[in-house]
Structures are given as structure tokens and as C-alpha cells.
Amino acid sequence: MKRILITGAAGFLGSHLCDRFIAEGYSVIGMDNLITGDLKNIEHLFKLQNFEFYHHDVTKFVHLPGHLDYILHFASPASPIDYLKIPIQTLKVGSLGTHNLLGLARVKKARILIASTSEIYGDPLVHPQTEDYYGNVNTIGPRGVYDEAKRFQESITMAYHTFHGVETRIVRIFNTYGPRMRLNDGRVIPAFIGQALRGEDLTIFGDGSQTRSFCYVTDQVEGIYRLLHSDYSQPVNVGNPNEITIKDFADEIIKLTGTTQKVVYYPLPINDPMQRQPDTTRAKEILGWEAKVSREEGMKLTYEYFKSLSSEELLKEDHKNFKSYIH
Ligand code: NAD
Ligand code: UDP
């Protein structure tokens, strides 16, 4: 049985990856320090024989007995609110954490895939973003802690590939959404849906003309699965190219949820990228992959998930914390 370590297993993407690899018959080891994740995302896996969980901070030495075939390094705060609250941990997990996992991959002779991000392109001057674009990042801006950690992560990963011959894969993930996102993580989809469910106004940052391209989680997981099993070590964008302005997206949420609330405008956060759309030519050519789930379909499933949360859960969340983000 193939054995895979998934870091960030209790988080949004990590938990879906655990499900996928369990379904494919792998023995899965989840690792997480629960700083932004939640065990409820993987509690259904604890009864399974081919699932183990280690509560561990990957910025500390990672020891794992037994053989290992693959590592997926997904541990990292991922939303702007999270990495503004915990900037040092964000830098450490992208740098020290990645170093530890590359070291583990090297001794175990395991293939490692690291979760990079469209944020390495910063506020992009090339549109749509191709993998050979170097990016436009403010190193010392509020998002720099995340963006630069991820850029370093890519560099050290390529260095381990080149100098130590470690089999490495780099996925550049564009905004991905779906069930198990945290209601209060501040990302636009849980923010808008949470606001609609609580009967609050929808908070648009800036004038809403900035764009994003949203990928449903099952599409993202499929892209990652294919990349891991490919023989390609250069970075690959995985995302849905269907681009929309945040203002139009707010209108879609109003229609989907039937909320009678209005939209309200707040200042645009510093260095918030004005446009983002993946060029997925490489993913198509190398992996035979493209996004299949439309935004309409994916948002329906996501809304169902958030609606299924108890009202206690919905209200206990610190949903006002976006204000600390826009100062
Ligand atoms: P998430 O916050 O839901 O999951 C991250 C998980 O990592 C959490 O469970 C957290 O507790 C864990 N973690 C953080 N630091 C850790 C540490 N030092 N040791 C062990 N565990 C630690 O976020 P997500 O959206 O699932 O993102 C997962 C990965 O995908 C991240 O690396 C993120 O940068 C990347 N990514 C996600 C998106 C997206 O749209 N969701 C976009 C680009 C990149
Ligand atoms: N955004 C918004 N209102 C919110 C939360 C986010 O208008 O309540 C905007 C945010 O400024 C950004 C876009 O939505 O332009 C996507 O934000 P998110 O945090 O989801 O992802 P990222 O900026 O990392 O792509």
C-alpha cells in the first residue's frame, strides 16, 4: 500500500486531499498543528485503519517512522486575515517547514508536492498569469509574509530537486473554494455567504472592480492528484480561468442566497491584487486537466454546506474581524 504524508490535513484543502487519497486506496498520514485547521474536517477518517494523525508543528523537526512514498505539503495559513494575524508562523511554515519536509522527502526517497499559490505573482502586471511570469510582489507589504514565504518555498524546492535529486512537484493554486472553508477566515466566499446567512450587508473592499477566478475544490484536488503522478517538476497553475469582478460576484451571492441586504464598501486592503486569472495551458498540455465545475454548480454546493452549519456555529464565529484586515 502506498503511504502518503499530508501536512495541513485538518485544513480546507488538506482534508479534501486526505479524502481523495483514502478513496484511492492509499495509507494516509495527516499532520497538522491546528493553528487555522479544525479536527472536525477529518474526524470521519479517524475510525479508518489506513488513516493516522499527528498533531505536530512542521516548523519543528519532523520524525516519521516507516517508509513513505509521497508528501503533500499543504500546511500554511492561507487567508489574508490569517496571515496578518500570524505573520511569523506564516513565514516559518513556508520556509523552515518546507525545509523540514524536503529533508524528510530526501531521507525517505519520497516524492514531494508543495502547495504554492497565485500570490507569488503578487499584483500581476501580466494577465492572465502564465507560469513564466516572475510576479510583482511588495516584499515588505502586509501580504509579503505569505507571498515571500511561498516564493522561498518554490526556490528551496527547486534547489532540493537540482542538488539532491529529490522528486519535487510545485502546484500554483488559484483561489479555490468549497465545503469546509472556515466561516470566519475572511476569504471572500465564506465572508459573503456568512453575511447573507446572518442577515448582514455584504462587505466589498475597494470599488469591487478587482477580479478573481474561483476554482471548485474537486477540480483543484484532481489537478493536484494528476500533477503528483506526473513526471513534471516545473510549476503548474491549477485554477478555473472563469474570471469575475468582486462586485458582480456579490450580485451572484445575493441571487443565490436571496438575501435582502445591500452591499457596503470598505477601503481596498494594501496590495490587494487588482486582477487574477490563471493561464492553464500548461495544466491542459502536461496533465490533460481543466476545471469542470461551473461557478454556479460549485457555489450551490458550497452554500448548502454553510447552510447546514448550526446557527450557534454561524453566530459564534468572529465574523467582524475583517475590520482589522482593512486598516
Ligand atoms: P487552511 O488554513 O484551511 O489549511 C491550512 C492548514 O495548515 C490548517 O489546518 C493549519 O492548522 C495547518 N498549519 C498551518 N501551519 C502549520 C504548521 N506550522 N504545522 C502544521 N500544520 C500547520 O488553508 P487552505 O485553504 O486549505 O490552504 C492549504 C494550502 O494551500 C496552503 O499552503 C495554502 O497556501 C495553499 N493555497 C490555498 C489556496 C486556496 O484558495 N484555498 C490558494 C492558494 C494556495
Ligand atoms: N473581499 C471583499 N470583501 C470581503 C472579503 C474579501 O471584497 O469581505 C475581496 C478582497 O479584497 C479581494 C477578493 O475579495 O479583492 C478576494 O479576497 P480573498 O481574501 O478571498 O482572496 P485573495 O485576495 O487572497 O485572492
Short mmCIF file of C-alpha atoms and ligand atoms in Angstrom, two decimals:
data_model
loop_
_atom_site.label_atom_id
_atom_site.label_comp_id
_atom_site.label_asym_id
_atom_site.label_seq_id
_atom_site.Cartn_x
_atom_site.Cartn_y
_atom_site.Cartn_z
CA MET A 1 0.00 0.00 0.00
CA LYS A 2 1.39 3.44 -0.96
CA ARG A 3 1.93 5.69 2.05
CA ILE A 4 1.44 9.46 1.83
CA LEU A 5 2.02 12.26 4.36
CA ILE A 6 -0.34 15.24 4.02
CA THR A 7 0.57 18.36 6.04
CA GLY A 8 -2.20 20.84 6.77
CA ALA A 9 -4.53 17.81 6.85
CA ALA A 10 -7.11 19.42 9.14
CA GLY A 11 -7.47 22.44 6.88
CA PHE A 12 -9.76 23.03 3.92
CA LEU A 13 -7.65 21.63 1.04
CA GLY A 14 -5.68 19.18 3.18
CA SER A 15 -8.83 17.45 4.41
CA HIS A 16 -10.22 17.05 0.88
CA LEU A 17 -6.85 15.64 -0.21
CA CYS A 18 -6.96 13.13 2.67
CA ASP A 19 -10.41 12.01 1.46
CA ARG A 20 -9.19 11.63 -2.12
CA PHE A 21 -6.10 9.60 -1.28
CA ILE A 22 -8.05 7.37 1.14
CA ALA A 23 -10.58 6.76 -1.65
CA GLU A 24 -7.70 5.84 -3.99
CA GLY A 25 -6.54 3.16 -1.51
CA TYR A 26 -3.52 4.95 -0.01
CA SER A 27 -2.40 4.79 3.58
CA VAL A 28 -2.70 8.44 4.65
CA ILE A 29 -0.85 10.20 7.46
CA GLY A 30 -2.33 13.58 8.31
CA MET A 31 -0.21 16.15 10.13
CA ASP A 32 -1.41 19.49 11.48
CA ASN A 33 -0.84 21.84 14.42
CA LEU A 34 -4.46 23.10 14.16
CA ILE A 35 -3.45 26.77 14.03
CA THR A 36 -6.09 27.51 11.37
CA GLY A 37 -7.46 23.99 10.81
CA ASP A 38 -10.13 22.03 12.63
CA LEU A 39 -10.23 18.33 13.51
CA LYS A 40 -13.91 18.20 12.57
CA ASN A 41 -12.78 18.33 8.91
CA ILE A 42 -11.16 14.90 9.28
CA GLU A 43 -12.96 13.31 12.23
CA HIS A 44 -14.74 10.92 9.85
CA LEU A 45 -11.32 9.45 8.96
CA PHE A 46 -10.17 8.59 12.49
CA LYS A 47 -12.03 5.28 12.52
CA LEU A 48 -10.22 4.08 9.38
CA GLN A 49 -7.26 1.73 9.62
CA ASN A 50 -5.38 3.39 6.79
CA PHE A 51 -5.50 6.86 8.40
CA GLU A 52 -3.16 8.18 11.10
CA PHE A 53 -2.94 11.67 12.52
CA TYR A 54 -0.01 13.52 14.07
CA HIS A 55 -0.65 16.76 15.95
CA HIS A 56 2.62 18.42 15.08
CA ASP A 57 4.06 21.78 14.04
CA VAL A 58 6.06 21.15 10.86
CA THR A 59 8.42 24.05 11.57
CA LYS A 60 9.88 21.69 14.21
CA PHE A 61 11.86 18.60 13.15
CA VAL A 62 9.51 16.07 11.53
CA HIS A 63 10.12 12.47 12.52
CA LEU A 64 8.05 9.73 10.94
CA PRO A 65 8.69 6.02 11.38
CA GLY A 66 8.34 3.67 8.42
CA HIS A 67 8.53 4.11 4.68
CA LEU A 68 6.94 6.96 2.80
CA ASP A 69 6.15 7.26 -0.91
CA TYR A 70 4.73 10.75 -1.18
CA ILE A 71 4.45 14.03 0.74
CA LEU A 72 1.92 16.78 0.08
CA HIS A 73 2.98 19.94 1.92
CA PHE A 74 -0.20 21.97 2.42
CA ALA A 75 0.41 23.38 5.91
CA SER A 76 0.24 27.19 5.86
CA PRO A 77 -2.22 29.88 6.82
CA ALA A 78 -3.90 30.76 3.54
CA SER A 79 -6.27 33.69 4.01
CA PRO A 80 -5.15 37.32 4.28
CA ILE A 81 -6.74 37.63 7.74
CA ASP A 82 -4.90 34.55 8.97
CA TYR A 83 -1.50 35.58 7.74
CA LEU A 84 -1.93 39.12 9.04
CA LYS A 85 -2.74 37.68 12.47
CA ILE A 86 0.13 35.17 12.46
CA PRO A 87 2.79 36.60 10.13
CA ILE A 88 5.83 34.97 11.74
CA GLN A 89 4.25 31.49 11.75
CA THR A 90 3.33 32.05 8.09
CA LEU A 91 6.94 32.84 7.19
CA LYS A 92 8.20 29.91 9.25
CA VAL A 93 5.89 27.24 7.83
CA GLY A 94 6.71 28.26 4.25
CA SER A 95 10.47 28.34 4.91
CA LEU A 96 11.51 26.17 7.90
CA GLY A 97 8.52 23.85 7.49
CA THR A 98 9.25 23.31 3.79
CA HIS A 99 12.93 22.72 4.59
CA ASN A 100 12.00 20.02 7.12
CA LEU A 101 9.67 18.28 4.69
CA LEU A 102 12.19 18.38 1.86
CA GLY A 103 14.70 16.83 4.26
CA LEU A 104 12.17 14.13 5.12
CA ALA A 105 11.48 13.53 1.40
CA ARG A 106 15.20 13.17 0.82
CA VAL A 107 15.82 10.54 3.52
CA LYS A 108 12.64 8.61 2.72
CA LYS A 109 13.21 8.87 -1.06
CA ALA A 110 9.65 10.15 -1.28
CA ARG A 111 8.21 12.41 -3.97
CA ILE A 112 7.06 15.76 -2.55
CA LEU A 113 4.47 18.18 -3.90
CA ILE A 114 4.32 21.64 -2.37
CA ALA A 115 1.33 23.97 -2.37
CA SER A 116 2.35 27.25 -3.91
CA THR A 117 -0.05 29.98 -4.87
CA SER A 118 -1.08 32.59 -7.42
CA GLU A 119 0.11 35.07 -4.75
CA ILE A 120 3.67 34.52 -5.93
CA TYR A 121 2.60 36.67 -8.92
CA GLY A 122 1.66 39.47 -6.47
CA ASP A 123 -0.43 42.25 -8.03
CA PRO A 124 0.23 40.94 -11.53
CA LEU A 125 1.22 43.10 -14.49
CA VAL A 126 0.71 40.18 -16.88
CA HIS A 127 -2.79 38.90 -17.48
CA PRO A 128 -3.75 36.07 -17.45
CA GLN A 129 -0.85 34.77 -15.38
CA THR A 130 1.43 32.24 -17.07
CA GLU A 131 3.95 30.18 -15.13
CA ASP A 132 6.89 32.04 -16.69
CA TYR A 133 5.75 35.40 -15.27
CA TYR A 134 8.03 36.36 -12.33
CA GLY A 135 5.47 38.43 -10.45
CA ASN A 136 5.10 41.82 -8.82
CA VAL A 137 5.35 41.41 -5.05
CA ASN A 138 5.90 44.02 -2.33
CA THR A 139 8.31 42.18 -0.03
CA ILE A 140 7.56 44.38 2.98
CA GLY A 141 3.82 44.89 2.44
CA PRO A 142 1.27 43.12 4.67
CA ARG A 143 0.90 40.24 2.18
CA GLY A 144 4.69 39.92 1.85
CA VAL A 145 4.89 37.40 4.71
CA TYR A 146 2.80 34.95 2.72
CA ASP A 147 3.96 35.79 -0.79
CA GLU A 148 7.66 35.72 0.03
CA ALA A 149 7.38 32.56 2.14
CA LYS A 150 5.77 30.88 -0.87
CA ARG A 151 8.40 32.24 -3.25
CA PHE A 152 11.16 30.97 -0.95
CA GLN A 153 9.30 27.65 -0.77
CA GLU A 154 9.47 27.30 -4.55
CA SER A 155 13.19 28.21 -4.58
CA ILE A 156 14.21 25.72 -1.91
CA THR A 157 12.08 23.04 -3.53
CA MET A 158 13.84 23.53 -6.88
CA ALA A 159 17.20 23.55 -5.07
CA TYR A 160 16.45 20.16 -3.45
CA HIS A 161 15.40 18.89 -6.85
CA THR A 162 18.54 20.14 -8.59
CA PHE A 163 21.16 19.49 -5.92
CA HIS A 164 19.79 16.46 -4.07
CA GLY A 165 17.78 14.85 -6.87
CA VAL A 166 14.57 14.89 -4.80
CA GLU A 167 11.46 14.31 -6.92
CA THR A 168 9.53 17.55 -6.50
CA ARG A 169 6.26 18.97 -7.81
CA ILE A 170 5.01 22.56 -7.46
CA VAL A 171 1.34 23.48 -7.84
CA ARG A 172 0.39 27.16 -8.05
CA ILE A 173 -3.11 27.17 -6.66
CA PHE A 174 -5.55 29.91 -7.70
CA ASN A 175 -8.48 30.86 -5.40
CA THR A 176 -10.18 27.59 -4.51
CA TYR A 177 -13.44 27.20 -2.58
CA GLY A 178 -15.91 24.67 -1.30
CA PRO A 179 -17.23 22.95 1.82
CA ARG A 180 -15.01 23.06 4.95
CA MET A 181 -13.74 26.58 4.37
CA ARG A 182 -13.80 28.35 7.71
CA LEU A 183 -16.69 30.79 8.08
CA ASN A 184 -14.51 33.47 9.63
CA ASP A 185 -11.32 33.07 7.62
CA GLY A 186 -12.09 36.36 5.87
CA ARG A 187 -11.85 34.99 2.35
CA VAL A 188 -14.50 36.47 0.14
CA ILE A 189 -16.69 33.38 -0.32
CA PRO A 190 -17.20 32.47 3.36
CA ALA A 191 -17.38 36.19 4.15
CA PHE A 192 -20.23 36.89 1.70
CA ILE A 193 -22.15 33.67 2.44
CA GLY A 194 -21.78 34.15 6.20
CA GLN A 195 -23.02 37.72 5.90
CA ALA A 196 -26.01 36.63 3.81
CA LEU A 197 -26.91 33.88 6.31
CA ARG A 198 -26.66 36.24 9.27
CA GLY A 199 -28.68 38.95 7.51
CA GLU A 200 -25.78 41.41 7.33
CA ASP A 201 -24.70 43.67 4.50
CA LEU A 202 -22.11 42.26 2.10
CA THR A 203 -18.73 43.94 2.53
CA ILE A 204 -16.98 44.82 -0.72
CA PHE A 205 -13.39 46.01 -0.39
CA GLY A 206 -12.47 48.79 -2.81
CA ASP A 207 -14.95 49.54 -5.62
CA GLY A 208 -15.33 45.83 -6.41
CA SER A 209 -13.68 46.12 -9.83
CA GLN A 210 -10.85 43.78 -8.81
CA THR A 211 -11.18 40.30 -10.31
CA ARG A 212 -10.71 36.73 -9.12
CA SER A 213 -11.23 33.34 -10.79
CA PHE A 214 -12.73 30.74 -8.46
CA CYS A 215 -11.99 27.02 -8.70
CA TYR A 216 -14.18 24.39 -7.04
CA VAL A 217 -12.34 22.10 -4.64
CA THR A 218 -12.90 18.80 -6.50
CA ASP A 219 -11.34 20.28 -9.64
CA GLN A 220 -8.37 21.52 -7.62
CA VAL A 221 -7.88 18.12 -5.97
CA GLU A 222 -7.98 16.40 -9.37
CA GLY A 223 -5.29 18.76 -10.71
CA ILE A 224 -3.08 18.12 -7.67
CA TYR A 225 -3.60 14.37 -7.95
CA ARG A 226 -2.56 14.38 -11.60
CA LEU A 227 0.45 16.62 -11.01
CA LEU A 228 1.73 14.39 -8.19
CA HIS A 229 1.61 11.40 -10.51
CA SER A 230 3.15 13.22 -13.47
CA ASP A 231 6.88 13.42 -14.16
CA TYR A 232 6.85 17.23 -14.37
CA SER A 233 8.91 19.25 -11.88
CA GLN A 234 8.27 22.81 -13.12
CA PRO A 235 5.43 24.84 -11.51
CA VAL A 236 1.91 24.31 -12.82
CA ASN A 237 -1.03 26.71 -12.40
CA VAL A 238 -4.20 24.95 -11.24
CA GLY A 239 -7.31 27.09 -11.20
CA ASN A 240 -10.51 27.91 -13.02
CA PRO A 241 -9.96 30.62 -15.67
CA ASN A 242 -13.53 31.91 -15.38
CA GLU A 243 -12.85 35.45 -14.12
CA ILE A 244 -15.34 37.77 -12.39
CA THR A 245 -15.24 41.14 -10.62
CA ILE A 246 -15.93 41.08 -6.90
CA LYS A 247 -18.90 43.40 -7.42
CA ASP A 248 -20.51 41.01 -9.93
CA PHE A 249 -19.69 38.14 -7.61
CA ALA A 250 -21.53 39.90 -4.75
CA ASP A 251 -24.55 40.17 -7.07
CA GLU A 252 -24.35 36.43 -7.74
CA ILE A 253 -24.30 35.75 -3.98
CA ILE A 254 -27.35 37.97 -3.49
CA LYS A 255 -29.17 35.96 -6.15
CA LEU A 256 -28.02 32.60 -4.78
CA THR A 257 -28.91 33.31 -1.17
CA GLY A 258 -31.94 35.54 -1.74
CA THR A 259 -30.62 37.96 0.87
CA THR A 260 -32.38 41.32 1.02
CA GLN A 261 -29.31 43.05 2.44
CA LYS A 262 -27.29 45.57 0.44
CA VAL A 263 -23.59 45.80 -0.37
CA VAL A 264 -21.39 48.20 1.61
CA TYR A 265 -17.97 49.42 0.59
CA TYR A 266 -14.75 49.45 2.64
CA PRO A 267 -11.26 50.56 1.59
CA LEU A 268 -9.24 48.16 -0.52
CA PRO A 269 -6.58 46.39 1.59
CA ILE A 270 -2.95 47.28 0.81
CA ASN A 271 -1.51 45.36 -2.18
CA ASP A 272 -4.80 43.55 -2.85
CA PRO A 273 -4.24 42.21 -6.40
CA MET A 274 -6.45 44.01 -8.95
CA GLN A 275 -6.74 41.10 -11.34
CA ARG A 276 -6.18 37.39 -11.18
CA GLN A 277 -6.79 34.70 -13.78
CA PRO A 278 -4.77 31.56 -14.37
CA ASP A 279 -3.43 30.66 -17.77
CA THR A 280 -3.99 26.91 -17.57
CA THR A 281 -2.43 25.93 -20.92
CA ARG A 282 0.36 24.05 -19.12
CA ALA A 283 -2.05 22.07 -16.93
CA LYS A 284 -4.01 21.12 -20.06
CA GLU A 285 -0.92 20.08 -22.01
CA ILE A 286 1.00 18.30 -19.24
CA LEU A 287 -1.81 16.88 -17.11
CA GLY A 288 -4.74 16.77 -19.53
CA TRP A 289 -6.55 18.73 -16.81
CA GLU A 290 -9.07 21.53 -16.92
CA ALA A 291 -11.67 22.81 -14.49
CA LYS A 292 -15.07 21.17 -14.98
CA VAL A 293 -17.31 22.53 -12.21
CA SER A 294 -19.05 25.81 -13.07
CA ARG A 295 -19.23 28.58 -10.51
CA GLU A 296 -23.00 28.18 -10.38
CA GLU A 297 -22.75 24.49 -9.52
CA GLY A 298 -19.83 24.88 -7.11
CA MET A 299 -21.40 27.80 -5.28
CA LYS A 300 -24.66 25.87 -4.81
CA LEU A 301 -22.77 23.02 -3.13
CA THR A 302 -20.78 25.47 -1.02
CA TYR A 303 -23.91 27.34 0.06
CA GLU A 304 -25.56 24.04 1.04
CA TYR A 305 -22.56 23.31 3.27
CA PHE A 306 -22.66 26.68 5.03
CA LYS A 307 -26.44 26.42 5.43
CA SER A 308 -26.02 23.06 7.14
CA LEU A 309 -23.94 24.60 9.95
CA SER A 310 -25.84 25.13 13.21
CA SER A 311 -27.00 28.65 13.96
CA GLU A 312 -24.79 28.53 17.04
CA GLU A 313 -21.79 27.83 14.83
CA LEU A 314 -22.84 30.56 12.44
CA LEU A 315 -23.14 33.16 15.19
CA LYS A 316 -20.23 32.18 17.39
CA GLU A 317 -17.77 32.98 14.64
CA ASP A 318 -15.85 36.21 14.98
CA HIS A 319 -17.19 37.49 11.71
CA LYS A 320 -16.33 41.13 12.35
CA ASN A 321 -12.61 40.52 12.23
CA PHE A 322 -12.33 41.73 8.64
CA LYS A 323 -12.05 45.24 10.06
CA SER A 324 -8.56 44.51 11.37
CA TYR A 325 -7.65 43.48 7.84
CA ILE A 326 -8.59 46.70 6.06
CA HIS A 327 -6.85 49.15 8.45
P1 NAD B 1 -6.33 26.19 5.72
O1 NAD B 1 -5.97 27.30 6.67
O2 NAD B 1 -7.71 25.68 5.72
O3 NAD B 1 -5.37 24.94 5.94
C1 NAD B 1 -4.02 25.08 6.33
C2 NAD B 1 -3.73 24.02 7.38
O4 NAD B 1 -2.32 24.08 7.73
C3 NAD B 1 -4.51 24.25 8.69
O5 NAD B 1 -5.14 23.06 9.08
C4 NAD B 1 -3.43 24.67 9.68
O6 NAD B 1 -3.74 24.32 11.00
C5 NAD B 1 -2.21 23.94 9.14
N1 NAD B 1 -0.92 24.52 9.55
C6 NAD B 1 -0.52 25.81 9.46
N2 NAD B 1 0.73 25.96 9.95
C7 NAD B 1 1.13 24.72 10.36
C8 NAD B 1 2.32 24.21 10.93
N3 NAD B 1 3.38 25.01 11.23
N4 NAD B 1 2.41 22.88 11.21
C9 NAD B 1 1.37 22.05 10.94
N5 NAD B 1 0.20 22.48 10.39
C10 NAD B 1 0.08 23.80 10.11
O7 NAD B 1 -5.93 26.70 4.25
P2 NAD B 1 -6.18 26.03 2.82
O8 NAD B 1 -7.00 26.94 2.03
O9 NAD B 1 -6.60 24.63 3.00
O10 NAD B 1 -4.70 26.07 2.22
C11 NAD B 1 -3.88 24.93 2.21
C12 NAD B 1 -2.64 25.20 1.39
O11 NAD B 1 -2.99 25.57 0.06
C13 NAD B 1 -1.77 26.34 1.92
O12 NAD B 1 -0.40 26.02 1.75
C14 NAD B 1 -2.14 27.50 1.04
O13 NAD B 1 -1.09 28.44 0.92
C15 NAD B 1 -2.41 26.80 -0.28
N6 NAD B 1 -3.31 27.60 -1.14
C16 NAD B 1 -4.65 27.60 -0.94
C17 NAD B 1 -5.46 28.37 -1.75
C18 NAD B 1 -6.96 28.39 -1.62
O14 NAD B 1 -7.60 29.08 -2.40
N7 NAD B 1 -7.56 27.66 -0.73
C19 NAD B 1 -4.89 29.18 -2.75
C20 NAD B 1 -3.52 29.16 -2.90
C21 NAD B 1 -2.73 28.35 -2.10
N1 UDP B 2 -13.04 40.84 -0.46
C1 UDP B 2 -14.14 41.65 -0.35
N2 UDP B 2 -14.93 41.53 0.78
C2 UDP B 2 -14.69 40.63 1.77
C3 UDP B 2 -13.56 39.80 1.62
C4 UDP B 2 -12.75 39.91 0.50
O1 UDP B 2 -14.41 42.49 -1.21
O2 UDP B 2 -15.43 40.61 2.75
C5 UDP B 2 -12.19 40.96 -1.67
C6 UDP B 2 -10.71 41.08 -1.38
O3 UDP B 2 -10.34 42.42 -1.14
C7 UDP B 2 -10.10 40.53 -2.67
C8 UDP B 2 -11.12 39.48 -3.11
O4 UDP B 2 -12.33 39.76 -2.40
O5 UDP B 2 -10.04 41.54 -3.64
C9 UDP B 2 -10.69 38.05 -2.78
O6 UDP B 2 -10.30 38.02 -1.44
P1 UDP B 2 -9.85 36.69 -0.70
O7 UDP B 2 -9.39 37.09 0.66
O8 UDP B 2 -10.91 35.67 -0.81
O9 UDP B 2 -8.64 36.13 -1.57
P2 UDP B 2 -7.30 36.75 -2.16
O10 UDP B 2 -7.29 38.25 -2.03
O11 UDP B 2 -6.21 36.10 -1.38
O12 UDP B 2 -7.38 36.35 -3.57
#
